[in-house]
CSV table of C-alpha atoms in Angstrom, one decimal:
chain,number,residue,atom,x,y,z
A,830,UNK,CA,52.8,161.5,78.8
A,831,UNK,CA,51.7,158.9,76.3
A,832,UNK,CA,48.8,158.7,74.7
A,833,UNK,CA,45.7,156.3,75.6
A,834,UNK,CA,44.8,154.7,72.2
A,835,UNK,CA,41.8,151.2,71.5
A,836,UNK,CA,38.3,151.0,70.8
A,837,UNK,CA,35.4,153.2,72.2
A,838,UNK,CA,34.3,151.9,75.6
A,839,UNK,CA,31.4,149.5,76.1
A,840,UNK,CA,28.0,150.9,76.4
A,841,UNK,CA,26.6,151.5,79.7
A,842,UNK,CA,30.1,152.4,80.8
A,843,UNK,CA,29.8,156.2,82.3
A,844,UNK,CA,31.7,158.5,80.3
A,845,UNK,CA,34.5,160.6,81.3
A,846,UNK,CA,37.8,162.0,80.6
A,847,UNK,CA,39.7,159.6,77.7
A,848,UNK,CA,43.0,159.9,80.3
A,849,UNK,CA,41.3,157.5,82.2
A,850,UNK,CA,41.9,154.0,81.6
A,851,UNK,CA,41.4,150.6,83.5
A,852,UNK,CA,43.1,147.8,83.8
A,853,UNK,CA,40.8,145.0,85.5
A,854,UNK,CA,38.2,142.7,84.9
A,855,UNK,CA,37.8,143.7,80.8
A,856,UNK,CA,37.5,147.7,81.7
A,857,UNK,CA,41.4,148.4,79.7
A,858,UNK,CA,40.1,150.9,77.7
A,859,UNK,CA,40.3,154.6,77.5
A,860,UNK,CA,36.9,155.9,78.7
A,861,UNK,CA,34.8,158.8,76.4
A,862,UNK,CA,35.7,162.1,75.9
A,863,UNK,CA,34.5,164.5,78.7
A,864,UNK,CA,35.3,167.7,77.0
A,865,UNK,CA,37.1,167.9,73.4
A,866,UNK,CA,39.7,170.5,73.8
A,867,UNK,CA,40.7,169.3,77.1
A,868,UNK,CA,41.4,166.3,75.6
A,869,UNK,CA,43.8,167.6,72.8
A,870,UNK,CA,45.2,169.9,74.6
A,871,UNK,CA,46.3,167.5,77.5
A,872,UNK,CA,47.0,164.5,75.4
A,873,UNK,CA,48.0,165.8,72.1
A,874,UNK,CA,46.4,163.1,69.2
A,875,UNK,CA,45.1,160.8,72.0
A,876,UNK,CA,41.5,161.7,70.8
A,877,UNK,CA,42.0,160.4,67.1
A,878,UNK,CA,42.3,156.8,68.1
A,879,UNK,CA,45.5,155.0,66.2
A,880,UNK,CA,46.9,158.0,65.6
A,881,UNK,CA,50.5,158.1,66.5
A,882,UNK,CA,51.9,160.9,68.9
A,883,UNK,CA,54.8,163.0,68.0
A,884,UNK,CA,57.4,163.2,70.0
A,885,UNK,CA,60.8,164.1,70.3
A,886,UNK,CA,63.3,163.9,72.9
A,887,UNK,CA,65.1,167.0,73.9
A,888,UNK,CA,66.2,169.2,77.1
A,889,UNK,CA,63.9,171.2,78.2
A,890,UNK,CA,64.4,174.8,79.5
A,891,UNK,CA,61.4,174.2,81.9
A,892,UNK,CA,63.0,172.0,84.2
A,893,UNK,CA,66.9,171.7,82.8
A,894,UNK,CA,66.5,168.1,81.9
A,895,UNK,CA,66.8,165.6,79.6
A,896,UNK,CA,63.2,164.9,78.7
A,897,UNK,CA,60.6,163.7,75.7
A,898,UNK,CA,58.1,166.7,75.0
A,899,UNK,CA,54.9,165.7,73.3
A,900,UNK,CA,53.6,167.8,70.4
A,901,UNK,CA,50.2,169.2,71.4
A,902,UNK,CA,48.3,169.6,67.9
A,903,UNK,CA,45.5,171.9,69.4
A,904,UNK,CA,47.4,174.6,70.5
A,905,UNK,CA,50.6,173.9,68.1
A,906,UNK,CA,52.9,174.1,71.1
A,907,UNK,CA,55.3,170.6,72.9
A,908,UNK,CA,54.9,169.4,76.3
A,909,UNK,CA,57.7,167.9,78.7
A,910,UNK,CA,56.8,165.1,80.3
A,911,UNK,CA,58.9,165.1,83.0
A,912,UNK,CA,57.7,169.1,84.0
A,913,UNK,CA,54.6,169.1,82.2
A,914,UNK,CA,56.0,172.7,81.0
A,915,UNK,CA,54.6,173.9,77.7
A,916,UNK,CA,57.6,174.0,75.3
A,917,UNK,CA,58.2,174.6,71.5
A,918,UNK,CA,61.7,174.2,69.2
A,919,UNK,CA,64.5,176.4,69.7
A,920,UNK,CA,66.0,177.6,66.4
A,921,UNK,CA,69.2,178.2,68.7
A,922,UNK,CA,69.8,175.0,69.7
A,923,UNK,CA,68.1,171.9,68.2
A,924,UNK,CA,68.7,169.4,71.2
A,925,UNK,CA,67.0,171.6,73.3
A,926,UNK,CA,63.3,172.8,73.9
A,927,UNK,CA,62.5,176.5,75.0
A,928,UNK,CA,60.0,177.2,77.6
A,929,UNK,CA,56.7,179.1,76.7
A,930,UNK,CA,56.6,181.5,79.7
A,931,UNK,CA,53.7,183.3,78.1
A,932,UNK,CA,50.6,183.0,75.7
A,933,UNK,CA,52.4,183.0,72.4
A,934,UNK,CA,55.2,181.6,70.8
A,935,UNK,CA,56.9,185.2,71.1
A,936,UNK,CA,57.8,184.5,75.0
A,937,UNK,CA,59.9,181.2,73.8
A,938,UNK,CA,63.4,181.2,75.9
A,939,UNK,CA,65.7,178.5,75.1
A,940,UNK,CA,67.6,178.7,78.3
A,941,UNK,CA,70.9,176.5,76.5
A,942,UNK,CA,71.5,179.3,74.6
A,943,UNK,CA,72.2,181.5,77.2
A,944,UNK,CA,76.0,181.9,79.1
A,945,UNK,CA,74.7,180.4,82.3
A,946,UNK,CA,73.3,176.7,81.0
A,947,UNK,CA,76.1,174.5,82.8
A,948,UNK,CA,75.9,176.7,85.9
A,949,UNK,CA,72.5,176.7,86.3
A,950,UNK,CA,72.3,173.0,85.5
A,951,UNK,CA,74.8,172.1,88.2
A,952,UNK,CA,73.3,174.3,90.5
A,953,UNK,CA,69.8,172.1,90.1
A,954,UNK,CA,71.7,169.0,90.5
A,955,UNK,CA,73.1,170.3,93.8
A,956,UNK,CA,70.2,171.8,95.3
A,957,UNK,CA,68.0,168.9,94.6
A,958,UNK,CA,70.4,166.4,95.7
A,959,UNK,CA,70.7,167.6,99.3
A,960,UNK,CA,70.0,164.8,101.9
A,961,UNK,CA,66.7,165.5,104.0
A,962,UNK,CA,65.8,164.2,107.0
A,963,UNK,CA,63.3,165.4,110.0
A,964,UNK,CA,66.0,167.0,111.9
A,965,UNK,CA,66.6,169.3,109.2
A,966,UNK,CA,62.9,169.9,108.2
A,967,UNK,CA,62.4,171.5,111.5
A,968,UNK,CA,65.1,173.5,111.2
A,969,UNK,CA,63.8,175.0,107.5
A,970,UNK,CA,60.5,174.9,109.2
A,971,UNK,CA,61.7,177.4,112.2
A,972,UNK,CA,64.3,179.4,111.2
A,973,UNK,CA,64.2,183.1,111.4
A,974,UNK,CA,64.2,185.2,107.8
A,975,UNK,CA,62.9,188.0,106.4
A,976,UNK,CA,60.7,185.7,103.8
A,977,UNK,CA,59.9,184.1,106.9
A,978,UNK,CA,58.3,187.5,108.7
A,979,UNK,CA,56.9,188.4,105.1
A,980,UNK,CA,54.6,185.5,105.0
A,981,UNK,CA,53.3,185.8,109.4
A,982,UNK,CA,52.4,189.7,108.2
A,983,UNK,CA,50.7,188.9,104.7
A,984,UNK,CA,48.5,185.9,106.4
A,985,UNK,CA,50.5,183.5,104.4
A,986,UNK,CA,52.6,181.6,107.3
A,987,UNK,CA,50.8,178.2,106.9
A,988,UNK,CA,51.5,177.1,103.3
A,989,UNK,CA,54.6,179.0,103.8
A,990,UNK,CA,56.2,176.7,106.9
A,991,UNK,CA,54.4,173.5,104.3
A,992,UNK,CA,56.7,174.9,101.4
A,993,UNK,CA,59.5,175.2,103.3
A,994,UNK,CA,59.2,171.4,104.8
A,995,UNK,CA,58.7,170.0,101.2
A,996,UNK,CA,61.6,168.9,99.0
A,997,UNK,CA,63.4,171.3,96.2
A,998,UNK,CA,61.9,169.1,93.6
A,999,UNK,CA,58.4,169.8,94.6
A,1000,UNK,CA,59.0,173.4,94.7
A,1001,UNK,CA,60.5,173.5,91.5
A,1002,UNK,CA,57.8,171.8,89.9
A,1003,UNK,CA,55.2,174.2,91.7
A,1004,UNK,CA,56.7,177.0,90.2
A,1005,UNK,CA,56.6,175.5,86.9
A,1006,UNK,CA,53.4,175.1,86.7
A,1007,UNK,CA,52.3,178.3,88.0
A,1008,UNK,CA,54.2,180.0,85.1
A,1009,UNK,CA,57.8,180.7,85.7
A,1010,UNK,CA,61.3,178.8,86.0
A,1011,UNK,CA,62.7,178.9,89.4
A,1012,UNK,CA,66.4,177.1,88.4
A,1013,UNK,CA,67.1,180.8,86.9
A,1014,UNK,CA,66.1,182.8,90.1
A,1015,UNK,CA,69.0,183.9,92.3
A,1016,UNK,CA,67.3,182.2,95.3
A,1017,UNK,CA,67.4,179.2,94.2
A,1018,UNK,CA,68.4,176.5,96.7
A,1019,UNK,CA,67.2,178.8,99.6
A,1020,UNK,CA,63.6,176.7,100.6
A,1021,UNK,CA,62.7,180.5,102.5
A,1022,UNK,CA,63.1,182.7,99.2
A,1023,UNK,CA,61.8,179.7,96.8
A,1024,UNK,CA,58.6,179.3,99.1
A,1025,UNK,CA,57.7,183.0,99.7
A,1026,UNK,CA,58.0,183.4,95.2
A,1027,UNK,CA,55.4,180.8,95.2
A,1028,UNK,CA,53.4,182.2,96.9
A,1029,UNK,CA,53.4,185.6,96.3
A,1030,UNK,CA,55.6,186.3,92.8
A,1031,UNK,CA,54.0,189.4,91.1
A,1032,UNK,CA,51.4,187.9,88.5
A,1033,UNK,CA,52.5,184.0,88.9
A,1034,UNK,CA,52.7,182.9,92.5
A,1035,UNK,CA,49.1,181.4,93.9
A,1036,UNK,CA,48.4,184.4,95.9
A,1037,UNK,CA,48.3,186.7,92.3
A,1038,UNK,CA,46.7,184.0,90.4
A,1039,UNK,CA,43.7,183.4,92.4
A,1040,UNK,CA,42.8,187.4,92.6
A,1041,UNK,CA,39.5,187.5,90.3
A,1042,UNK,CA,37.4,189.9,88.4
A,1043,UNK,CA,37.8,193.7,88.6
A,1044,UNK,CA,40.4,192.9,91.4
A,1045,UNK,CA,42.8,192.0,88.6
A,1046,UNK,CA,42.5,195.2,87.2
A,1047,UNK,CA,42.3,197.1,90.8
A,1048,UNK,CA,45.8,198.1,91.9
A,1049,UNK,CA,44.8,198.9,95.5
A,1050,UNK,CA,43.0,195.6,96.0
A,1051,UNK,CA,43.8,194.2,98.8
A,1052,UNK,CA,46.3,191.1,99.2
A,1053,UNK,CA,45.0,188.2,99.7
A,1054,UNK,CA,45.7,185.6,102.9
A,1055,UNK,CA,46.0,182.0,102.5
A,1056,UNK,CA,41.8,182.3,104.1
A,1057,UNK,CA,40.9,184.5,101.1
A,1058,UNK,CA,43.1,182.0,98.6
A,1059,UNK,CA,41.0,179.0,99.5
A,1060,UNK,CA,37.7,181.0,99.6
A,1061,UNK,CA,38.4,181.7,95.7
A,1062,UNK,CA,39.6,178.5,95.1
A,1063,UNK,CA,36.0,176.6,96.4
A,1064,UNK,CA,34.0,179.3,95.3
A,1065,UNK,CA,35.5,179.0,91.4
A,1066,UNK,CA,35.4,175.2,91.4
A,1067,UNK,CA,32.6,174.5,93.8
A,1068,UNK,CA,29.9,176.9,94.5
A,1069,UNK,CA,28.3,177.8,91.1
A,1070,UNK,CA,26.7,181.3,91.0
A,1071,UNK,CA,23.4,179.9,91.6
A,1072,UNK,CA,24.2,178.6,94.9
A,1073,UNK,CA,24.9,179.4,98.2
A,1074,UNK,CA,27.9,178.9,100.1
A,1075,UNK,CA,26.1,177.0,103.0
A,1076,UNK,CA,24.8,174.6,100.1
A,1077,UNK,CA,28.2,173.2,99.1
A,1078,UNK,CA,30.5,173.3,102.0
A,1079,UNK,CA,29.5,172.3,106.1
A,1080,UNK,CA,32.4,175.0,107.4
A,1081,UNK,CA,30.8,178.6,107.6
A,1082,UNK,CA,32.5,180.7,104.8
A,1083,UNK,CA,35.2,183.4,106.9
A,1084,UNK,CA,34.6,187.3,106.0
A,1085,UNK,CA,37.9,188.6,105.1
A,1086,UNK,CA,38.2,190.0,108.6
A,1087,UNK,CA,37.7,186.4,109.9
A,1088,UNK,CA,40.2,185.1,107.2
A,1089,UNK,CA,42.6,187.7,108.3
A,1090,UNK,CA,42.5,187.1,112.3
A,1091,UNK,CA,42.8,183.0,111.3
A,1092,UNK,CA,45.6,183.4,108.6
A,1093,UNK,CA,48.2,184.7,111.1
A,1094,UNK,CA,49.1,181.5,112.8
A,1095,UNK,CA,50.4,178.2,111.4
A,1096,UNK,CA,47.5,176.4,113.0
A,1097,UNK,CA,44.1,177.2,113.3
A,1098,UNK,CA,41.4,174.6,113.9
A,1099,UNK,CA,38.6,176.8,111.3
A,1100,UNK,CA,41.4,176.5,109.1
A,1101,UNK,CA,42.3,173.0,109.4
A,1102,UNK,CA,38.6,172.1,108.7
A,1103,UNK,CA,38.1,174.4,105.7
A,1104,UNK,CA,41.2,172.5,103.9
A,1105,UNK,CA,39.6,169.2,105.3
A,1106,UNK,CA,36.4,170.1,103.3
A,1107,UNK,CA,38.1,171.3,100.4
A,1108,UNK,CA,40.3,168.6,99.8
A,1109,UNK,CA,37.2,166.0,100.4
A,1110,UNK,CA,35.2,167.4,98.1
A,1111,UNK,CA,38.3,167.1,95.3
A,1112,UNK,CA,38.8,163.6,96.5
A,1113,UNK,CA,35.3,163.1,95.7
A,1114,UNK,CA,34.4,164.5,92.3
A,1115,UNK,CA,37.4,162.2,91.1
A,1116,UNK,CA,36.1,159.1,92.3
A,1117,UNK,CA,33.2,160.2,91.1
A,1118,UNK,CA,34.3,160.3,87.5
A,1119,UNK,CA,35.2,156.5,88.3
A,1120,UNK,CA,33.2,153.4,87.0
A,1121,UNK,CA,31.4,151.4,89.4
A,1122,UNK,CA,33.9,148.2,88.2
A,1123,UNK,CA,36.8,150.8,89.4
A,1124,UNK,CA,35.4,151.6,92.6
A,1125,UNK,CA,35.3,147.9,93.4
A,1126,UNK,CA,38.5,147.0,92.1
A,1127,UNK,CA,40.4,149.5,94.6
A,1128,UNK,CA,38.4,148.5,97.7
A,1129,UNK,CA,39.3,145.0,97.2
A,1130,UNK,CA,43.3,146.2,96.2
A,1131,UNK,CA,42.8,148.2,99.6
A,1132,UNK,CA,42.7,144.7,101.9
A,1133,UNK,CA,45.9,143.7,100.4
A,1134,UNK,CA,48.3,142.9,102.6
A,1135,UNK,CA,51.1,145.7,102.5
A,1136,UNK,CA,48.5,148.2,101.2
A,1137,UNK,CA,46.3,147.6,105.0
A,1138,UNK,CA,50.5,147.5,106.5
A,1139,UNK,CA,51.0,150.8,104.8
A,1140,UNK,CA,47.4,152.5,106.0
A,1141,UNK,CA,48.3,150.8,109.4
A,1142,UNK,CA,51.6,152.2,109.8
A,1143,UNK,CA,50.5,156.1,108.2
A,1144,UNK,CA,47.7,155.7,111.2
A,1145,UNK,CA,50.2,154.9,114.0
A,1146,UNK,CA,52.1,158.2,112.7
A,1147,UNK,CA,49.1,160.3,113.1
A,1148,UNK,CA,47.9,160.0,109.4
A,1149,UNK,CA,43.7,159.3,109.5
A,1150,UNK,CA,42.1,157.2,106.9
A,1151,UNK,CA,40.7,160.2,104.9
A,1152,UNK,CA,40.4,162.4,101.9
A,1153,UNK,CA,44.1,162.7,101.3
A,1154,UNK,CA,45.0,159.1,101.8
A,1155,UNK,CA,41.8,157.6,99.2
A,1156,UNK,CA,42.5,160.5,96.8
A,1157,UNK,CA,46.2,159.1,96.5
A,1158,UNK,CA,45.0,155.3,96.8
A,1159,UNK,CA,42.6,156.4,93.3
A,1160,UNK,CA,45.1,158.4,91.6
A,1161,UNK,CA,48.0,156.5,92.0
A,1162,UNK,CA,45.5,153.6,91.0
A,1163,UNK,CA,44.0,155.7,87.9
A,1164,UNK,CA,47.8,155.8,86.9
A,1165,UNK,CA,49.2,152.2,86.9
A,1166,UNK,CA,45.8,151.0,85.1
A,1167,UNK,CA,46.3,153.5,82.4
A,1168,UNK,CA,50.3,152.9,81.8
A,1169,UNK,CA,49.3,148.9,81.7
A,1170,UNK,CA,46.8,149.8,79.2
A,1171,UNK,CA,49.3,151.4,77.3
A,1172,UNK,CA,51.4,149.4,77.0
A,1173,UNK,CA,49.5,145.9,76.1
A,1174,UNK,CA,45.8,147.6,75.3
A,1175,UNK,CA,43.2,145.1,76.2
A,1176,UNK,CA,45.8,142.3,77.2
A,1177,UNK,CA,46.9,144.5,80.1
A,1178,UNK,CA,47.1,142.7,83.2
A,1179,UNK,CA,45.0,143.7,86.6
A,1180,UNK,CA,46.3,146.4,88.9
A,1181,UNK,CA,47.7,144.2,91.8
A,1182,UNK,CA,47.8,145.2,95.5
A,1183,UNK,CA,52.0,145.5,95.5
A,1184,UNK,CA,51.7,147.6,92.6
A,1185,UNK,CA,49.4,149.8,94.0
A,1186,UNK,CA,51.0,150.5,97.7
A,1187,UNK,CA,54.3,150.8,96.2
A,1188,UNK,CA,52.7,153.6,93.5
A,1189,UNK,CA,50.9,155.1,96.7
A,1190,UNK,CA,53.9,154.8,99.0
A,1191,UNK,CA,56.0,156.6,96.6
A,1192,UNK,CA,53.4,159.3,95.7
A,1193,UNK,CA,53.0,160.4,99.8
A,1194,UNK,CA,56.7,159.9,100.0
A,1195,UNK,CA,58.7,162.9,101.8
A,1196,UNK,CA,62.0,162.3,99.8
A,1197,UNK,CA,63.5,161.7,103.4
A,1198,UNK,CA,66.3,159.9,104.7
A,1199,UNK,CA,63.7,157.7,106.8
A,1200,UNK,CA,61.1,157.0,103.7
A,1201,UNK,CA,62.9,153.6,103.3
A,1202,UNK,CA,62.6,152.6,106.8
A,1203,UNK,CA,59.0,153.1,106.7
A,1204,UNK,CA,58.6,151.1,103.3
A,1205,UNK,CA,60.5,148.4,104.6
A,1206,UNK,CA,57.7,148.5,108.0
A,1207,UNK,CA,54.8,148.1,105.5
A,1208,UNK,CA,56.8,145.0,103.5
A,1209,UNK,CA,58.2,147.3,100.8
A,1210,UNK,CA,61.4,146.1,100.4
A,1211,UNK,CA,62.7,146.9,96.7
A,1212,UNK,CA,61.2,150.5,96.0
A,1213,UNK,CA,62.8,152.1,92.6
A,1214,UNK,CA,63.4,155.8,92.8
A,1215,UNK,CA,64.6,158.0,90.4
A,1216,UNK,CA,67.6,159.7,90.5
A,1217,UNK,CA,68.0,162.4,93.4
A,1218,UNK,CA,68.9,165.2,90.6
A,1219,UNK,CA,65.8,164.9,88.8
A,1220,UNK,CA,62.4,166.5,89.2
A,1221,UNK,CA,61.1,163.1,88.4
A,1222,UNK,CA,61.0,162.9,92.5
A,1223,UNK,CA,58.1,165.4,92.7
A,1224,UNK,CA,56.3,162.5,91.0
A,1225,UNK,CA,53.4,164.8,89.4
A,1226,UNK,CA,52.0,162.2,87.2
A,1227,UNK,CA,49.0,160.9,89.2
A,1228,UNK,CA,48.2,164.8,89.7
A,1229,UNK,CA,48.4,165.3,86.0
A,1230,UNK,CA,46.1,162.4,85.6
A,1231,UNK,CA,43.6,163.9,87.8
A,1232,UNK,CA,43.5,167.6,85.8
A,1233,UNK,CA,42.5,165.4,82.8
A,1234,UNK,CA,39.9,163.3,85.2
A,1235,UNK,CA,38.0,166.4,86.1
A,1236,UNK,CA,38.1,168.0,83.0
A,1237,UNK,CA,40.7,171.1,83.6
A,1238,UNK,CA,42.6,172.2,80.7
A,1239,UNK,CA,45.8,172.7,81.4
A,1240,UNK,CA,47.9,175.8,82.1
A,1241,UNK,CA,44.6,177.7,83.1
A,1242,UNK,CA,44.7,179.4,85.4
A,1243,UNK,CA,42.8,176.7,88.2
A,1244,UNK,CA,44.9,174.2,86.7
A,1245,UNK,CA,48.1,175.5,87.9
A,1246,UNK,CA,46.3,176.6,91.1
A,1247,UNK,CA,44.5,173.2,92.7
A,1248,UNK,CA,48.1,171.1,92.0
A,1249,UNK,CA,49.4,173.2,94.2
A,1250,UNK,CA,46.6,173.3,96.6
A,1251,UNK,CA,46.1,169.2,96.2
A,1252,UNK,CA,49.8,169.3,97.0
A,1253,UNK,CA,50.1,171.8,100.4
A,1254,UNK,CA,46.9,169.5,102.1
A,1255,UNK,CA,49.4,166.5,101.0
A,1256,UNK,CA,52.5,167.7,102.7
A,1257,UNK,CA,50.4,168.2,105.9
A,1258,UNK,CA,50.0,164.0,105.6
A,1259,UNK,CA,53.5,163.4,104.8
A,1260,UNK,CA,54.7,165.8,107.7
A,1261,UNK,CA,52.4,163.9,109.9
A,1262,UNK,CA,54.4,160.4,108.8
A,1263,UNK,CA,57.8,162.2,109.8
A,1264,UNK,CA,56.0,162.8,113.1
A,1265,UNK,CA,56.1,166.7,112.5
A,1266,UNK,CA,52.9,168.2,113.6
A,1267,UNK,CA,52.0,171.4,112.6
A,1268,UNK,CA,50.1,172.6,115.8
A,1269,UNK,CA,53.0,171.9,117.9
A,1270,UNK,CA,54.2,175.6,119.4
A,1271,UNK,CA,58.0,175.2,118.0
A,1272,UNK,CA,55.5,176.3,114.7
A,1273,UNK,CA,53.4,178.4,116.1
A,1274,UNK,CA,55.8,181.1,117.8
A,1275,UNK,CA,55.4,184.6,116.9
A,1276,UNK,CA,58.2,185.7,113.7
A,1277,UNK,CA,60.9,188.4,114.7
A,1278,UNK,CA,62.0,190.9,112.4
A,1279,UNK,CA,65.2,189.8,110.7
């Protein structure tokens, strides 16, 4: 990711995290620094103004791509910017990066030097270039297999059947940022096996890295559901240990046994309210790290034309105007401002409203066959995608922007967890715009044991 670089911002101007820039009405500038390290360790040099970033273009061994990695001077290591895995130099191959699967440079694996490189490499391309369309979503999302019965008798079923309906890209990158390369596991290409490791690999899927305090060290703790994973999840970013549950969130907080009895189906109304919540009070804090002159500028993008066609046409498919459709609107907003700021500084032009609902279009995009039949509804005629073989699909920068907005340093341990979280509530929207609903009973039927 580049680097915002210009003068300080004006005074009177509410600080927050320097990866936020505008681009409207005089506001192109990189706002103050919210917290120091998260800053470097994000953004590399981006908090000594002028200072260039060093970069280098390489493949990576996170994602099997050709990619530039940035060099992140606070904690000495290289970031890809297409995977947003941390990387460093390979003394076995020097046009390649190897991944940093642990804490030190010691856990380095420079995956080009190994036997399998051009297998595995093919085997990305092919599994990520494998047409989708709803017919065959269904089918992934009600097929019989043992991963399958594993996730109805663990209490994981729900954000299993969402992992499954999601593309290969955005499962790859999901496992990247909880900690491990997927392209190397045997199962890769099978969305079953693929979505039960993220959620329950030993140590690195979500399940295991939202266990907390002597739990961790407890080896007959019990597992959690996908209940007790959101009940750590707002409880660690939203109800401080001074407060009370009931003074954050509306929803009653679930005992586990409660948790346990609503985990076992793919819908349950409690649950569907919890996430509702959850993901309102994310889309919230970001907007609230947003300028008064911000706010403005994307309600008045939001009556443009094709952006009001595109919110029309999302609603006609079941979508409602809420959390998950505003938090895309401001992200994907947050992102165009700061790339135009990066590239001409204060001469950047305005964010304009085709900009923005192509941006948003593309981020809630399903990487389905029928995607370009709904663009073209909402007046979206010429939308540029990348490549099918490239994880560039998962299109993660707008979520990386938002770590940076609310102050998460990256690779802890909530920063890989509330991507994947911000992107399960989104795949409940985007199956909602393939006409998929998830409380239909094709969903909801009891597993069999395979």
């Amino acid at each position: 990711m580049a680097r915002p670089g210009g003068p300080q911002p004006r005074a009177g101007v509410r600080p927050t995290h320097p990866g936020v820039v505008f681009a409207s009405f005089g506001c192109c500038q990189p706002r103050e620094k919210m917290d120091d390290k998260v800053a470097k360790a994000m953004y590399g040099d981006m908090a000594d103004q002028g200072v260039p970033r060093k970069k280098k273009e390489a493949l990576c061994s996170w994602c099997y791509e050709q990619a530039v990695h940035y060099f992140i001077k606070e904690t000495s290591t290289w970031l890809c910017d297409a995977c947003k895995g941390r990387t460093a130099e390979s003394p076995k191959a020097p046009d390649c990066m190897a991944r940093l699967e642990g804490s030190g440079k010691g856990s380095a694996v420079c995956a080009k030097s190994k036997s399998d490189w051009e297998e595995l490499v093919s085997k990305k391309k092919q599994a990520f270039s494998k047409p989708r369309n709803a017919t065959k979503i269904r089918y992934e999302m009600t097929r019989e297999s043992p991963y399958r019965h594993m996730a109805q008798k663990e209490g994981l079923i729900r954000p299993f059947v969402c992992l499954v309906s999601m593309s290969c890209q955005h499962r790859c990158l999901m496992a990247i940022q909880l900690g491990w390369c997927p392209i190397s596991d045997e199962g890769f290409g099978d969305p079953h096996e693929e979505s039960w490791n993220i959620l329950s690999k030993k140590g690195l899927g979500l399940r295991a890295r939202c266990v907390g305090g002597l739990n961790k060290l407890n080896p007959f703790a019990p597992l959690l559901d996908w209940v007790g994973v959101l009940n750590h999840v707002a409880s660690t970013l939203y109800v401080p240990s001074y407060m009370s549950w009931n003074d954050e969130f509306q929803c009653e907080k679930m005992t586990a046994q409660e948790g346990k009895e609503e985990s076992v189906g793919v819908h349950s109304r409690k649950v569907e309210q919890f996430e509702s919540e959850l993901m309102d009070k994310v889309s919230k804090q970001q907007r609230s790290k947003m300028n008064r002159v911000q706010v403005c500028t994307v309600a008045q993008l939001m009556t443009s034309d094709n952006l009001r066609k595109l919110m029309a046409l999302q609603q006609a498919r079941g979508v409602e105007r809420h959390s998950v459709s505003l938090f895309a609107i401001d992200s994907c907003f947050l992102q165009l401002a700061r790339d135009k700021h990066l590239e001409k500084g204060q001469d950047a032009d305005p964010v304009q409203g085709d900009e923005l609902v192509t941006a948003v279009a593309t981020f809630l995009s399903n990487l389905v066959e029928g995607d370009i039949d709904m663009f073209a509804e909402a007046g979206l005629k010429d939308v540029k995608r990348p490549s099918p073989d490239t994880i560039l699909n998962a299109n993660f920068e707008p979520l990386w922007l938002t770590l940076g907005t609310l102050g998460m340093k990256p690779h802890s341990t909530m920063a890989r967890v509330l991507p994947c979280i911000i992107l399960l509530m989104m795949q409940k929207e985007k199956l909602r715009m393939a006409q998929i609903d998830l409380t239909s009973s094709e969903f909801n039927k009891p597993s069999k044991d395979v």
